[in-house]
Amino acid sequence: MQQTSRISAPLEKTLRDLENVEYVYSIIGADSRINSRSGTGEHSIRFMVGVEDPSPEKEDVLMQQVRSEILNAENSSEWQVSLKRPALFSF
């Protein structure tokens, strides 16, 4: 997990500096016995990026920028990357 943290820190800063980003929150590593998400484990990084202006057009631009920054990061050719919008709650 130390190596994963070293990769995550500069990437978090890069994402935080993108236009329209309000915050970046990351989860480094996850116990795959507890978390049922595929791909979780000690070498996983999950970023949650909050947007200042959540208009669909600006979100699309930001998602492309985030994907580009992640794919241009060191050793990213070995990574599995997926971007998702949060699910809306319904009762």
N, CA, C and O atoms as a DFTB+ gen file, in Angstrom:
364 C
 N C O
     1  1       0.808      -1.193       0.000
     2  2       0.000       0.000       0.000
     3  2       0.856       1.264       0.000
     4  3       0.389       2.325      -0.415
     5  1       2.091       1.163       0.457
     6  2       2.967       2.333       0.423
     7  2       3.217       2.792      -1.008
     8  3       3.199       3.990      -1.290
     9  1       3.450       1.850      -1.907
    10  2       3.670       2.201      -3.311
    11  2       2.411       2.825      -3.902
    12  3       2.493       3.789      -4.663
    13  1       1.261       2.286      -3.560
    14  2       0.000       2.825      -4.049
    15  2      -0.197       4.252      -3.540
    16  3      -0.670       5.110      -4.285
    17  1       0.156       4.516      -2.290
    18  2       0.057       5.865      -1.729
    19  2       0.993       6.830      -2.440
    20  3       0.628       7.979      -2.686
    21  1       2.200       6.372      -2.772
    22  2       3.149       7.233      -3.491
    23  2       2.623       7.596      -4.874
    24  3       2.876       8.700      -5.356
    25  1       1.909       6.703      -5.508
    26  2       1.320       6.983      -6.822
    27  2       0.127       7.915      -6.670
    28  3      -0.073       8.814      -7.487
    29  1      -0.656       7.701      -5.637
    30  2      -1.901       8.442      -5.451
    31  2      -1.678       9.921      -5.137
    32  3      -2.381      10.771      -5.684
    33  1      -0.736      10.242      -4.288
    34  2      -0.572      11.620      -3.806
    35  2      -0.385      12.644      -4.927
    36  3      -1.127      13.625      -4.959
    37  1       0.567      12.467      -5.845
    38  2       0.706      13.471      -6.905
    39  2      -0.497      13.489      -7.848
    40  3      -0.853      14.540      -8.382
    41  1      -1.116      12.337      -8.049
    42  2      -2.282      12.278      -8.915
    43  2      -3.456      13.026      -8.283
    44  3      -4.206      13.705      -8.985
    45  1      -3.617      12.908      -6.980
    46  2      -4.659      13.661      -6.276
    47  2      -4.463      15.159      -6.466
    48  3      -5.419      15.883      -6.745
    49  1      -3.222      15.625      -6.316
    50  2      -2.938      17.053      -6.489
    51  2      -3.249      17.493      -7.913
    52  3      -3.847      18.548      -8.121
    53  1      -2.850      16.696      -8.887
    54  2      -3.116      17.024     -10.292
    55  2      -4.615      17.135     -10.536
    56  3      -5.065      18.072     -11.196
    57  1      -5.386      16.201     -10.017
    58  2      -6.836      16.228     -10.210
    59  2      -7.454      17.418      -9.480
    60  3      -8.365      18.061     -10.002
    61  1      -6.969      17.712      -8.286
    62  2      -7.491      18.836      -7.503
    63  2      -7.266      20.164      -8.226
    64  3      -8.051      21.098      -8.065
    65  1      -6.203      20.250      -9.017
    66  2      -5.864      21.491      -9.709
    67  2      -6.633      21.689     -11.015
    68  3      -6.524      22.746     -11.637
    69  1      -7.409      20.692     -11.438
    70  2      -8.195      20.843     -12.660
    71  2      -9.327      21.850     -12.428
    72  3      -9.862      21.967     -11.326
    73  1      -9.672      22.565     -13.487
    74  2     -10.767      23.525     -13.416
    75  2     -12.078      22.798     -13.101
    76  3     -12.322      21.703     -13.609
    77  1     -12.902      23.399     -12.278
    78  2     -14.226      22.902     -11.906
    79  2     -14.181      21.789     -10.858
    80  3     -15.205      21.158     -10.599
    81  1     -13.016      21.533     -10.249
    82  2     -12.923      20.519      -9.194
    83  2     -13.062      21.203      -7.844
    84  3     -12.315      22.127      -7.521
    85  1     -14.031      20.738      -7.058
    86  2     -14.243      21.273      -5.720
    87  2     -13.398      20.517      -4.701
    88  3     -12.809      21.125      -3.807
    89  1     -13.335      19.184      -4.834
    90  2     -12.546      18.373      -3.914
    91  2     -12.174      17.055      -4.580
    92  3     -12.804      16.630      -5.548
    93  1     -11.134      16.416      -4.041
    94  2     -10.750      15.064      -4.446
    95  2     -10.578      14.263      -3.161
    96  3      -9.839      14.655      -2.258
    97  1     -11.260      13.156      -3.102
    98  2     -11.185      12.257      -1.958
    99  2     -10.745      10.907      -2.488
   100  3     -11.258      10.445      -3.507
   101  1      -9.807      10.271      -1.817
   102  2      -9.333       8.986      -2.327
   103  2      -9.371       7.909      -1.252
   104  3      -9.212       8.175      -0.061
   105  1      -9.586       6.696      -1.714
   106  2      -9.508       5.512      -0.861
   107  2      -8.402       4.651      -1.446
   108  3      -8.466       4.248      -2.608
   109  1      -7.397       4.372      -0.647
   110  2      -6.257       3.582      -1.097
   111  2      -6.337       2.220      -0.435
   112  3      -6.291       2.096       0.789
   113  1      -6.457       1.209      -1.268
   114  2      -6.573      -0.147      -0.761
   115  2      -7.951      -0.404      -0.187
   116  3      -8.617       0.513       0.293
   117  1      -8.365      -1.625      -0.237
   118  2      -9.643      -2.037       0.346
   119  2      -9.561      -3.526       0.608
   120  3      -8.961      -4.274      -0.164
   121  1     -10.157      -3.940       1.680
   122  2     -10.167      -5.358       2.019
   123  2     -11.183      -6.054       1.128
   124  3     -12.387      -5.852       1.288
   125  1     -10.718      -6.864       0.202
   126  2     -11.614      -7.521      -0.752
   127  2     -12.550      -8.509      -0.065
   128  3     -13.547      -8.922      -0.656
   129  1     -12.249      -8.891       1.163
   130  2     -13.163      -9.767       1.909
   131  2     -14.375      -8.997       2.405
   132  3     -15.443      -9.571       2.619
   133  1     -14.202      -7.677       2.589
   134  2     -15.283      -6.835       3.093
   135  2     -15.980      -6.102       1.952
   136  3     -17.206      -5.996       1.927
   137  1     -15.190      -5.600       1.009
   138  2     -15.727      -4.815      -0.092
   139  2     -15.981      -5.733      -1.280
   140  3     -15.063      -6.403      -1.753
   141  1     -17.201      -5.771      -1.759
   142  2     -17.553      -6.692      -2.841
   143  2     -17.258      -6.132      -4.229
   144  3     -17.495      -6.822      -5.220
   145  1     -16.748      -4.901      -4.336
   146  2     -16.442      -4.330      -5.650
   147  2     -15.309      -5.106      -6.296
   148  3     -14.330      -5.453      -5.634
   149  1     -15.437      -5.376      -7.574
   150  2     -14.353      -6.067      -8.262
   151  2     -13.173      -5.116      -8.412
   152  3     -13.354      -3.909      -8.573
   153  1     -11.983      -5.660      -8.359
   154  2     -10.780      -4.857      -8.514
   155  2     -10.295      -4.208      -7.240
   156  3      -9.285      -3.505      -7.255
   157  1     -10.990      -4.426      -6.131
   158  2     -10.519      -3.832      -4.881
   159  2      -9.451      -4.712      -4.264
   160  3      -9.424      -5.923      -4.483
   161  1      -8.593      -4.109      -3.511
   162  2      -7.507      -4.812      -2.854
   163  2      -6.464      -3.805      -2.424
   164  3      -6.677      -2.599      -2.542
   165  1      -5.351      -4.283      -1.931
   166  2      -4.345      -3.370      -1.375
   167  2      -3.713      -2.460      -2.414
   168  3      -3.134      -1.434      -2.055
   169  1      -3.807      -2.805      -3.687
   170  2      -3.201      -1.970      -4.729
   171  2      -4.232      -1.157      -5.497
   172  3      -3.946      -0.684      -6.596
   173  1      -5.412      -0.989      -4.944
   174  2      -6.446      -0.223      -5.639
   175  2      -6.498       1.207      -5.111
   176  3      -6.192       1.476      -3.949
   177  1      -6.896       2.113      -6.000
   178  2      -7.114       3.519      -5.640
   179  2      -8.486       3.890      -6.184
   180  3      -8.797       3.635      -7.347
   181  1      -9.286       4.485      -5.340
   182  2     -10.588       4.968      -5.776
   183  2     -10.647       6.460      -5.487
   184  3     -10.516       6.881      -4.338
   185  1     -10.846       7.265      -6.537
   186  2     -10.962       8.715      -6.391
   187  2     -12.426       9.124      -6.486
   188  3     -13.159       8.640      -7.349
   189  1     -12.842      10.007      -5.608
   190  2     -14.145      10.652      -5.719
   191  2     -13.865      12.129      -5.932
   192  3     -13.219      12.777      -5.108
   193  1     -14.354      12.647      -7.034
   194  2     -14.078      14.027      -7.423
   195  2     -15.379      14.819      -7.368
   196  3     -16.344      14.493      -8.058
   197  1     -15.397      15.859      -6.543
   198  2     -16.555      16.741      -6.471
   199  2     -16.393      17.881      -7.449
   200  3     -15.293      18.404      -7.630
   201  1     -17.484      18.264      -8.078
   202  2     -17.426      19.338      -9.079
   203  2     -18.094      20.596      -8.543
   204  3     -19.068      20.533      -7.793
   205  1     -17.552      21.732      -8.943
   206  2     -18.121      23.016      -8.527
   207  2     -19.401      23.316      -9.300
   208  3     -20.393      23.748      -8.713
   209  1     -19.384      23.091     -10.604
   210  2     -20.553      23.322     -11.453
   211  2     -20.931      21.997     -12.094
   212  3     -20.298      21.575     -13.062
   213  1     -21.964      21.330     -11.561
   214  2     -22.286      19.988     -12.048
   215  2     -23.144      19.943     -13.311
   216  3     -23.926      19.009     -13.490
   217  1     -23.009      20.936     -14.185
   218  2     -23.765      20.873     -15.439
   219  2     -23.241      19.698     -16.267
   220  3     -22.045      19.408     -16.232
   221  1     -24.115      19.023     -17.005
   222  2     -23.689      17.847     -17.783
   223  2     -22.506      18.124     -18.720
   224  3     -21.608      17.292     -18.852
   225  1     -22.508      19.279     -19.362
   226  2     -21.421      19.599     -20.295
   227  2     -20.080      19.720     -19.570
   228  3     -19.065      19.194     -20.027
   229  1     -20.091      20.423     -18.431
   230  2     -18.842      20.610     -17.684
   231  2     -18.397      19.299     -17.040
   232  3     -17.198      19.042     -16.931
   233  1     -19.340      18.477     -16.617
   234  2     -18.983      17.162     -16.074
   235  2     -18.316      16.303     -17.142
   236  3     -17.325      15.626     -16.866
   237  1     -18.855      16.327     -18.359
   238  2     -18.266      15.547     -19.455
   239  2     -16.829      15.974     -19.722
   240  3     -15.946      15.133     -19.889
   241  1     -16.597      17.284     -19.762
   242  2     -15.242      17.803     -19.992
   243  2     -14.323      17.361     -18.867
   244  3     -13.209      16.901     -19.115
   245  1     -14.792      17.499     -17.619
   246  2     -13.966      17.133     -16.476
   247  2     -13.672      15.631     -16.458
   248  3     -12.556      15.227     -16.129
   249  1     -14.646      14.813     -16.802
   250  2     -14.408      13.359     -16.832
   251  2     -13.334      13.006     -17.858
   252  3     -12.500      12.136     -17.609
   253  1     -13.350      13.671     -19.001
   254  2     -12.310      13.430     -20.006
   255  2     -10.940      13.871     -19.493
   256  3      -9.940      13.191     -19.723
   257  1     -10.895      15.007     -18.800
   258  2      -9.623      15.487     -18.241
   259  2      -9.106      14.535     -17.166
   260  3      -7.913      14.235     -17.124
   261  1      -9.990      14.063     -16.306
   262  2      -9.587      13.128     -15.250
   263  2      -9.052      11.846     -15.868
   264  3      -7.996      11.355     -15.470
   265  1      -9.778      11.303     -16.842
   266  2      -9.326      10.079     -17.524
   267  2      -7.945      10.293     -18.152
   268  3      -7.066       9.441     -18.030
   269  1      -7.761      11.414     -18.811
   270  2      -6.486      11.709     -19.460
   271  2      -5.343      11.788     -18.443
   272  3      -4.270      11.226     -18.665
   273  1      -5.577      12.484     -17.332
   274  2      -4.539      12.611     -16.296
   275  2      -4.189      11.249     -15.705
   276  3      -3.016      10.957     -15.474
   277  1      -5.187      10.425     -15.463
   278  2      -4.933       9.103     -14.888
   279  2      -4.170       8.234     -15.873
   280  3      -3.216       7.553     -15.496
   281  1      -4.585       8.255     -17.134
   282  2      -3.922       7.415     -18.133
   283  2      -2.517       7.892     -18.474
   284  3      -1.711       7.121     -18.995
   285  1      -2.215       9.156     -18.186
   286  2      -0.871       9.686     -18.427
   287  2       0.039       9.541     -17.209
   288  3       1.215       9.899     -17.274
   289  1      -0.478       9.030     -16.122
   290  2       0.326       8.863     -14.905
   291  2       1.326       7.723     -15.082
   292  3       1.178       6.865     -15.953
   293  1       2.337       7.743     -14.238
   294  2       3.385       6.720     -14.264
   295  2       2.788       5.324     -14.079
   296  3       1.952       5.110     -13.202
   297  1       3.222       4.384     -14.905
   298  2       2.789       2.978     -14.863
   299  2       1.300       2.774     -15.146
   300  3       0.756       1.716     -14.829
   301  1       0.640       3.754     -15.731
   302  2      -0.807       3.636     -15.926
   303  2      -1.196       2.586     -16.964
   304  3      -2.358       2.184     -17.022
   305  1      -0.257       2.140     -17.774
   306  2      -0.592       1.116     -18.772
   307  2      -1.007      -0.191     -18.099
   308  3      -1.634      -1.043     -18.729
   309  1      -0.664      -0.348     -16.839
   310  2      -1.006      -1.555     -16.090
   311  2      -2.331      -1.407     -15.341
   312  3      -2.777      -2.358     -14.699
   313  1      -2.960      -0.250     -15.409
   314  2      -4.135       0.039     -14.602
   315  2      -5.426      -0.270     -15.339
   316  3      -5.495      -0.231     -16.568
   317  1      -6.428      -0.573     -14.563
   318  2      -7.786      -0.710     -15.075
   319  2      -8.540       0.524     -14.571
   320  3      -8.665       0.726     -13.363
   321  1      -9.039       1.343     -15.491
   322  2      -9.645       2.622     -15.129
   323  2     -11.109       2.639     -15.552
   324  3     -11.446       2.265     -16.675
   325  1     -11.967       3.075     -14.645
   326  2     -13.364       3.312     -15.017
   327  2     -13.844       4.571     -14.304
   328  3     -13.492       4.816     -13.150
   329  1     -14.642       5.358     -14.996
   330  2     -15.219       6.577     -14.434
   331  2     -16.729       6.420     -14.399
   332  3     -17.341       5.934     -15.350
   333  1     -17.318       6.839     -13.292
   334  2     -18.768       6.723     -13.132
   335  2     -19.311       7.959     -12.446
   336  3     -18.655       8.561     -11.596
   337  1     -20.505       8.320     -12.825
   338  2     -21.221       9.369     -12.104
   339  2     -21.909       8.716     -10.912
   340  3     -22.242       7.532     -10.956
   341  1     -22.123       9.489      -9.841
   342  2     -22.795       8.893      -8.684
   343  2     -24.237       8.536      -9.020
   344  3     -24.882       9.191      -9.839
   345  1     -24.722       7.496      -8.377
   346  2     -26.111       7.082      -8.565
   347  2     -27.011       7.997      -7.735
   348  3     -26.660       8.402      -6.627
   349  1     -28.162       8.308      -8.287
   350  2     -29.131       9.115      -7.554
   351  2     -29.928       8.220      -6.631
   352  3     -30.260       7.087      -6.980
   353  1     -30.232       8.731      -5.458
   354  2     -31.037       7.976      -4.503
   355  2     -32.503       8.089      -4.886
   356  3     -32.964       9.151      -5.305
   357  1     -33.220       7.011      -4.744
   358  2     -34.676       7.070      -4.920
   359  2     -35.319       6.246      -3.816
   360  3     -34.804       5.201      -3.420
   361  1     -36.430       6.724      -3.337
   362  2     -37.122       6.033      -2.244
   363  2     -38.514       5.651      -2.680
   364  3     -39.264       5.059      -1.903
